[in-house]
mmCIF file of C-alpha atoms in Angstrom:
data_model
loop_
_atom_site.group_PDB
_atom_site.id
_atom_site.type_symbol
_atom_site.label_atom_id
_atom_site.label_comp_id
_atom_site.label_asym_id
_atom_site.label_seq_id
_atom_site.Cartn_x
_atom_site.Cartn_y
_atom_site.Cartn_z
ATOM 1 C CA UNK A 1 0.000 0.000 0.000
ATOM 2 C CA UNK A 2 2.961 2.348 0.445
ATOM 3 C CA UNK A 3 3.741 2.378 -3.277
ATOM 4 C CA UNK A 4 7.475 1.876 -2.854
ATOM 5 C CA UNK A 5 7.937 -0.056 -6.104
ATOM 6 C CA UNK A 6 5.853 2.546 -7.967
ATOM 7 C CA UNK A 7 7.975 5.276 -6.326
ATOM 8 C CA UNK A 8 11.140 3.604 -7.600
ATOM 9 C CA UNK A 9 9.696 3.403 -11.133
ATOM 10 C CA UNK A 10 8.970 7.125 -10.968
ATOM 11 C CA UNK A 11 12.523 7.833 -9.801
ATOM 12 C CA UNK A 12 13.976 5.718 -12.599
ATOM 13 C CA UNK A 13 11.793 7.534 -15.143
ATOM 14 C CA UNK A 14 12.933 10.871 -13.664
ATOM 15 C CA UNK A 15 16.621 10.036 -14.105
ATOM 16 C CA UNK A 16 16.015 8.616 -17.591
ATOM 17 C CA UNK A 17 14.169 11.805 -18.567
ATOM 18 C CA UNK A 18 16.455 14.266 -16.770
ATOM 19 C CA UNK A 19 19.934 12.674 -16.784
ATOM 20 C CA UNK A 20 21.564 15.996 -15.801
ATOM 21 C CA UNK A 21 20.292 15.339 -12.247
ATOM 22 C CA UNK A 22 22.407 12.219 -11.855
ATOM 23 C CA UNK A 23 24.914 12.843 -9.057
ATOM 24 C CA UNK A 24 22.840 15.934 -8.102
ATOM 25 C CA UNK A 25 19.829 14.276 -6.516
ATOM 26 C CA UNK A 26 19.722 11.229 -4.237
ATOM 27 C CA UNK A 27 16.571 9.621 -2.904
ATOM 28 C CA UNK A 28 16.611 8.275 0.661
ATOM 29 C CA UNK A 29 14.089 5.468 1.205
ATOM 30 C CA UNK A 30 13.577 4.432 4.801
ATOM 31 C CA UNK A 31 11.901 1.026 4.828
ATOM 32 C CA UNK A 32 11.928 -0.531 8.272
ATOM 33 C CA UNK A 33 11.341 -4.289 8.255
ATOM 34 C CA UNK A 34 7.735 -5.183 8.985
ATOM 35 C CA UNK A 35 6.054 -8.491 9.778
ATOM 36 C CA UNK A 36 9.087 -10.500 8.729
ATOM 37 C CA UNK A 37 7.362 -13.688 9.882
ATOM 38 C CA UNK A 38 4.856 -13.383 7.017
ATOM 39 C CA UNK A 39 6.046 -14.763 3.677
ATOM 40 C CA UNK A 40 4.325 -12.067 1.556
ATOM 41 C CA UNK A 41 6.051 -9.308 3.540
ATOM 42 C CA UNK A 42 9.438 -11.035 3.212
ATOM 43 C CA UNK A 43 8.893 -11.367 -0.538
ATOM 44 C CA UNK A 44 7.888 -7.705 -0.852
ATOM 45 C CA UNK A 45 10.977 -6.686 1.122
ATOM 46 C CA UNK A 46 13.101 -8.743 -1.282
ATOM 47 C CA UNK A 47 11.340 -7.162 -4.282
ATOM 48 C CA UNK A 48 12.034 -3.654 -2.954
ATOM 49 C CA UNK A 49 15.703 -4.474 -2.384
ATOM 50 C CA UNK A 50 16.081 -6.051 -5.834
ATOM 51 C CA UNK A 51 14.406 -3.088 -7.569
ATOM 52 C CA UNK A 52 16.577 -0.544 -5.729
ATOM 53 C CA UNK A 53 19.684 -2.588 -6.611
ATOM 54 C CA UNK A 54 18.627 -2.856 -10.274
ATOM 55 C CA UNK A 55 18.047 0.896 -10.606
ATOM 56 C CA UNK A 56 21.241 1.716 -8.727
ATOM 57 C CA UNK A 57 23.306 -0.581 -10.973
ATOM 58 C CA UNK A 58 21.705 0.892 -14.085
ATOM 59 C CA UNK A 59 22.274 4.535 -13.108
ATOM 60 C CA UNK A 60 25.405 4.452 -10.916
ATOM 61 C CA UNK A 61 28.102 6.979 -11.811
ATOM 62 C CA UNK A 62 31.426 7.426 -10.004
ATOM 63 C CA UNK A 63 30.134 5.652 -6.898
ATOM 64 C CA UNK A 64 26.923 7.759 -6.782
ATOM 65 C CA UNK A 65 23.674 5.787 -6.644
ATOM 66 C CA UNK A 66 20.223 7.362 -7.044
ATOM 67 C CA UNK A 67 18.514 5.372 -4.280
ATOM 68 C CA UNK A 68 19.784 4.958 -0.765
ATOM 69 C CA UNK A 69 17.692 2.215 0.870
ATOM 70 C CA UNK A 70 17.816 2.044 4.665
ATOM 71 C CA UNK A 71 16.073 -0.977 6.169
ATOM 72 C CA UNK A 72 16.057 0.010 9.791
ATOM 73 C CA UNK A 73 13.794 1.611 12.346
ATOM 74 C CA UNK A 74 14.307 5.269 13.203
ATOM 75 C CA UNK A 75 13.064 7.026 16.309
ATOM 76 C CA UNK A 76 11.272 10.352 16.010
ATOM 77 C CA UNK A 77 14.404 12.046 17.283
ATOM 78 C CA UNK A 78 16.421 10.424 14.486
ATOM 79 C CA UNK A 79 13.956 11.024 11.661
ATOM 80 C CA UNK A 80 12.981 14.640 12.335
ATOM 81 C CA UNK A 81 16.419 16.037 11.349
ATOM 82 C CA UNK A 82 16.152 14.069 8.083
ATOM 83 C CA UNK A 83 12.809 15.731 7.341
ATOM 84 C CA UNK A 84 14.356 19.133 8.028
ATOM 85 C CA UNK A 85 17.287 18.448 5.667
ATOM 86 C CA UNK A 86 15.166 17.010 2.846
ATOM 87 C CA UNK A 87 14.304 19.196 -0.119
ATOM 88 C CA UNK A 88 11.485 16.894 -1.224
ATOM 89 C CA UNK A 89 9.278 14.311 0.464
ATOM 90 C CA UNK A 90 7.734 11.760 -1.880
ATOM 91 C CA UNK A 91 4.653 9.927 -0.564
ATOM 92 C CA UNK A 92 3.289 7.512 -3.184
ATOM 93 C CA UNK A 93 0.785 5.488 -1.173
ATOM 94 C CA UNK A 94 -1.603 3.450 -3.297
ATOM 95 C CA UNK A 95 -4.249 3.497 -0.577
ATOM 96 C CA UNK A 96 -3.807 5.347 2.670
ATOM 97 C CA UNK A 97 -5.590 7.189 5.398
ATOM 98 C CA UNK A 98 -4.260 10.351 6.956
ATOM 99 C CA UNK A 99 -0.589 9.599 6.152
ATOM 100 C CA UNK A 100 1.521 10.732 9.043
ATOM 101 C CA UNK A 101 4.779 10.833 7.053
ATOM 102 C CA UNK A 102 3.407 13.671 4.933
ATOM 103 C CA UNK A 103 2.198 15.575 7.981
ATOM 104 C CA UNK A 104 5.403 14.959 9.941
ATOM 105 C CA UNK A 105 7.460 16.258 7.011
ATOM 106 C CA UNK A 106 5.378 19.439 6.881
ATOM 107 C CA UNK A 107 5.415 19.876 10.663
ATOM 108 C CA UNK A 108 9.222 19.696 10.686
ATOM 109 C CA UNK A 109 9.741 22.301 7.957
ATOM 110 C CA UNK A 110 9.662 25.301 10.289
ATOM 111 C CA UNK A 111 11.708 27.319 7.783
ATOM 112 C CA UNK A 112 8.897 26.719 5.213
ATOM 113 C CA UNK A 113 11.331 25.179 2.722
ATOM 114 C CA UNK A 114 10.836 21.951 0.816
ATOM 115 C CA UNK A 115 8.192 20.389 -1.357
ATOM 116 C CA UNK A 116 5.741 17.604 -0.597
ATOM 117 C CA UNK A 117 4.768 15.270 -3.434
ATOM 118 C CA UNK A 118 1.672 13.399 -2.351
ATOM 119 C CA UNK A 119 -0.376 10.552 -3.775
ATOM 120 C CA UNK A 120 -3.939 11.484 -4.632
ATOM 121 C CA UNK A 121 -4.956 8.290 -2.807
ATOM 122 C CA UNK A 122 -4.002 9.568 0.660
ATOM 123 C CA UNK A 123 -6.418 11.202 3.037
ATOM 124 C CA UNK A 124 -3.782 13.893 3.582
ATOM 125 C CA UNK A 125 -4.194 15.014 -0.063
ATOM 126 C CA UNK A 126 -7.521 16.596 0.922
ATOM 127 C CA UNK A 127 -5.904 18.621 3.728
ATOM 128 C CA UNK A 128 -2.471 19.477 2.323
ATOM 129 C CA UNK A 129 -3.411 21.656 -0.634
ATOM 130 C CA UNK A 130 0.134 22.986 -1.027
ATOM 131 C CA UNK A 131 1.452 19.561 -2.051
ATOM 132 C CA UNK A 132 2.071 18.478 -5.614
ATOM 133 C CA UNK A 133 -0.559 15.761 -6.009
ATOM 134 C CA UNK A 134 0.154 12.760 -8.237
ATOM 135 C CA UNK A 135 -1.257 9.459 -9.405
ATOM 136 C CA UNK A 136 1.413 7.106 -7.996
ATOM 137 C CA UNK A 137 0.708 4.503 -10.703
ATOM 138 C CA UNK A 138 2.070 6.933 -13.312
ATOM 139 C CA UNK A 139 5.873 6.907 -13.448
ATOM 140 C CA UNK A 140 5.720 9.830 -15.859
ATOM 141 C CA UNK A 141 3.601 11.933 -13.489
ATOM 142 C CA UNK A 142 5.864 11.079 -10.556
ATOM 143 C CA UNK A 143 8.967 12.004 -12.571
ATOM 144 C CA UNK A 144 7.464 15.339 -13.625
ATOM 145 C CA UNK A 145 6.476 16.092 -10.023
ATOM 146 C CA UNK A 146 10.042 15.403 -8.853
ATOM 147 C CA UNK A 147 11.377 17.736 -11.542
ATOM 148 C CA UNK A 148 8.862 20.431 -10.591
ATOM 149 C CA UNK A 149 9.744 20.033 -6.903
ATOM 150 C CA UNK A 150 13.510 20.314 -7.290
ATOM 151 C CA UNK A 151 13.262 23.268 -9.673
ATOM 152 C CA UNK A 152 10.547 25.106 -7.717
ATOM 153 C CA UNK A 153 11.554 28.623 -6.697
ATOM 154 C CA UNK A 154 12.089 29.145 -2.962
ATOM 155 C CA UNK A 155 9.287 31.727 -2.850
ATOM 156 C CA UNK A 156 6.733 29.233 -4.165
ATOM 157 C CA UNK A 157 8.030 26.575 -1.779
ATOM 158 C CA UNK A 158 7.522 28.903 1.181
ATOM 159 C CA UNK A 159 3.980 29.829 0.090
ATOM 160 C CA UNK A 160 2.986 26.173 -0.370
ATOM 161 C CA UNK A 161 4.647 24.979 2.841
ATOM 162 C CA UNK A 162 3.172 27.790 4.912
ATOM 163 C CA UNK A 163 -0.301 26.856 3.640
ATOM 164 C CA UNK A 164 0.244 23.202 4.582
ATOM 165 C CA UNK A 165 1.697 24.053 7.990
ATOM 166 C CA UNK A 166 -1.366 26.189 8.754
ATOM 167 C CA UNK A 167 -3.573 23.276 7.700
ATOM 168 C CA UNK A 168 -1.957 20.782 10.067
ATOM 169 C CA UNK A 169 -1.936 23.346 12.868
ATOM 170 C CA UNK A 170 -5.668 24.026 12.421
ATOM 171 C CA UNK A 171 -6.785 20.478 11.634
ATOM 172 C CA UNK A 172 -5.370 18.627 14.614
ATOM 173 C CA UNK A 173 -6.531 15.682 16.718
ATOM 174 C CA UNK A 174 -8.817 17.882 18.828
ATOM 175 C CA UNK A 175 -10.669 19.220 15.807
ATOM 176 C CA UNK A 176 -10.873 15.746 14.289
ATOM 177 C CA UNK A 177 -12.315 14.332 17.544
ATOM 178 C CA UNK A 178 -14.876 17.134 17.800
ATOM 179 C CA UNK A 179 -16.002 16.597 14.195
ATOM 180 C CA UNK A 180 -16.158 12.836 14.748
ATOM 181 C CA UNK A 181 -18.324 13.216 17.855
ATOM 182 C CA UNK A 182 -20.556 15.719 16.046
ATOM 183 C CA UNK A 183 -21.026 13.259 13.159
ATOM 184 C CA UNK A 184 -21.935 10.468 15.602
ATOM 185 C CA UNK A 185 -24.371 12.774 17.385
ATOM 186 C CA UNK A 186 -26.041 13.657 14.072
ATOM 187 C CA UNK A 187 -26.682 9.957 13.354
ATOM 188 C CA UNK A 188 -29.202 9.729 16.197
#
């Protein structure tokens, strides 16, 4: 459901379309192991590793590889600095609810820099109007969104990020709970 393989296809298409960004742009994929006791999850983990390796071998130049795959758990304290350093956050979920990664990325961008690329199939896409919204099944659309994100002027980034930060500040757990209780009350 996280769309990691689709994300990798979009990245490969991006580098094939815009080869000048080789050695200029590296994608960090954090993929902590999950449910390793289940065969389908183990197979998916293997598929992700094989696809990252294939793309890296295809596009590697002078020791640079386009995808850096980290298969480990990170604490909030470890991941928040990565969000702050990132220029782009790419969320390609095929089916998702609120999507906390997208909201955590936005919450950590207190300098209003950076660009969020967000699957249209996430619940967060309704709230985070400053994101570049994509169909994650389209490698071409993902590639174009990456290009748009990394070439976006800083002024536009700040406007978009500020809008998203206001959204997550205003639409928090307390508001969600109040709206949920109001909806339940209206059922009766």
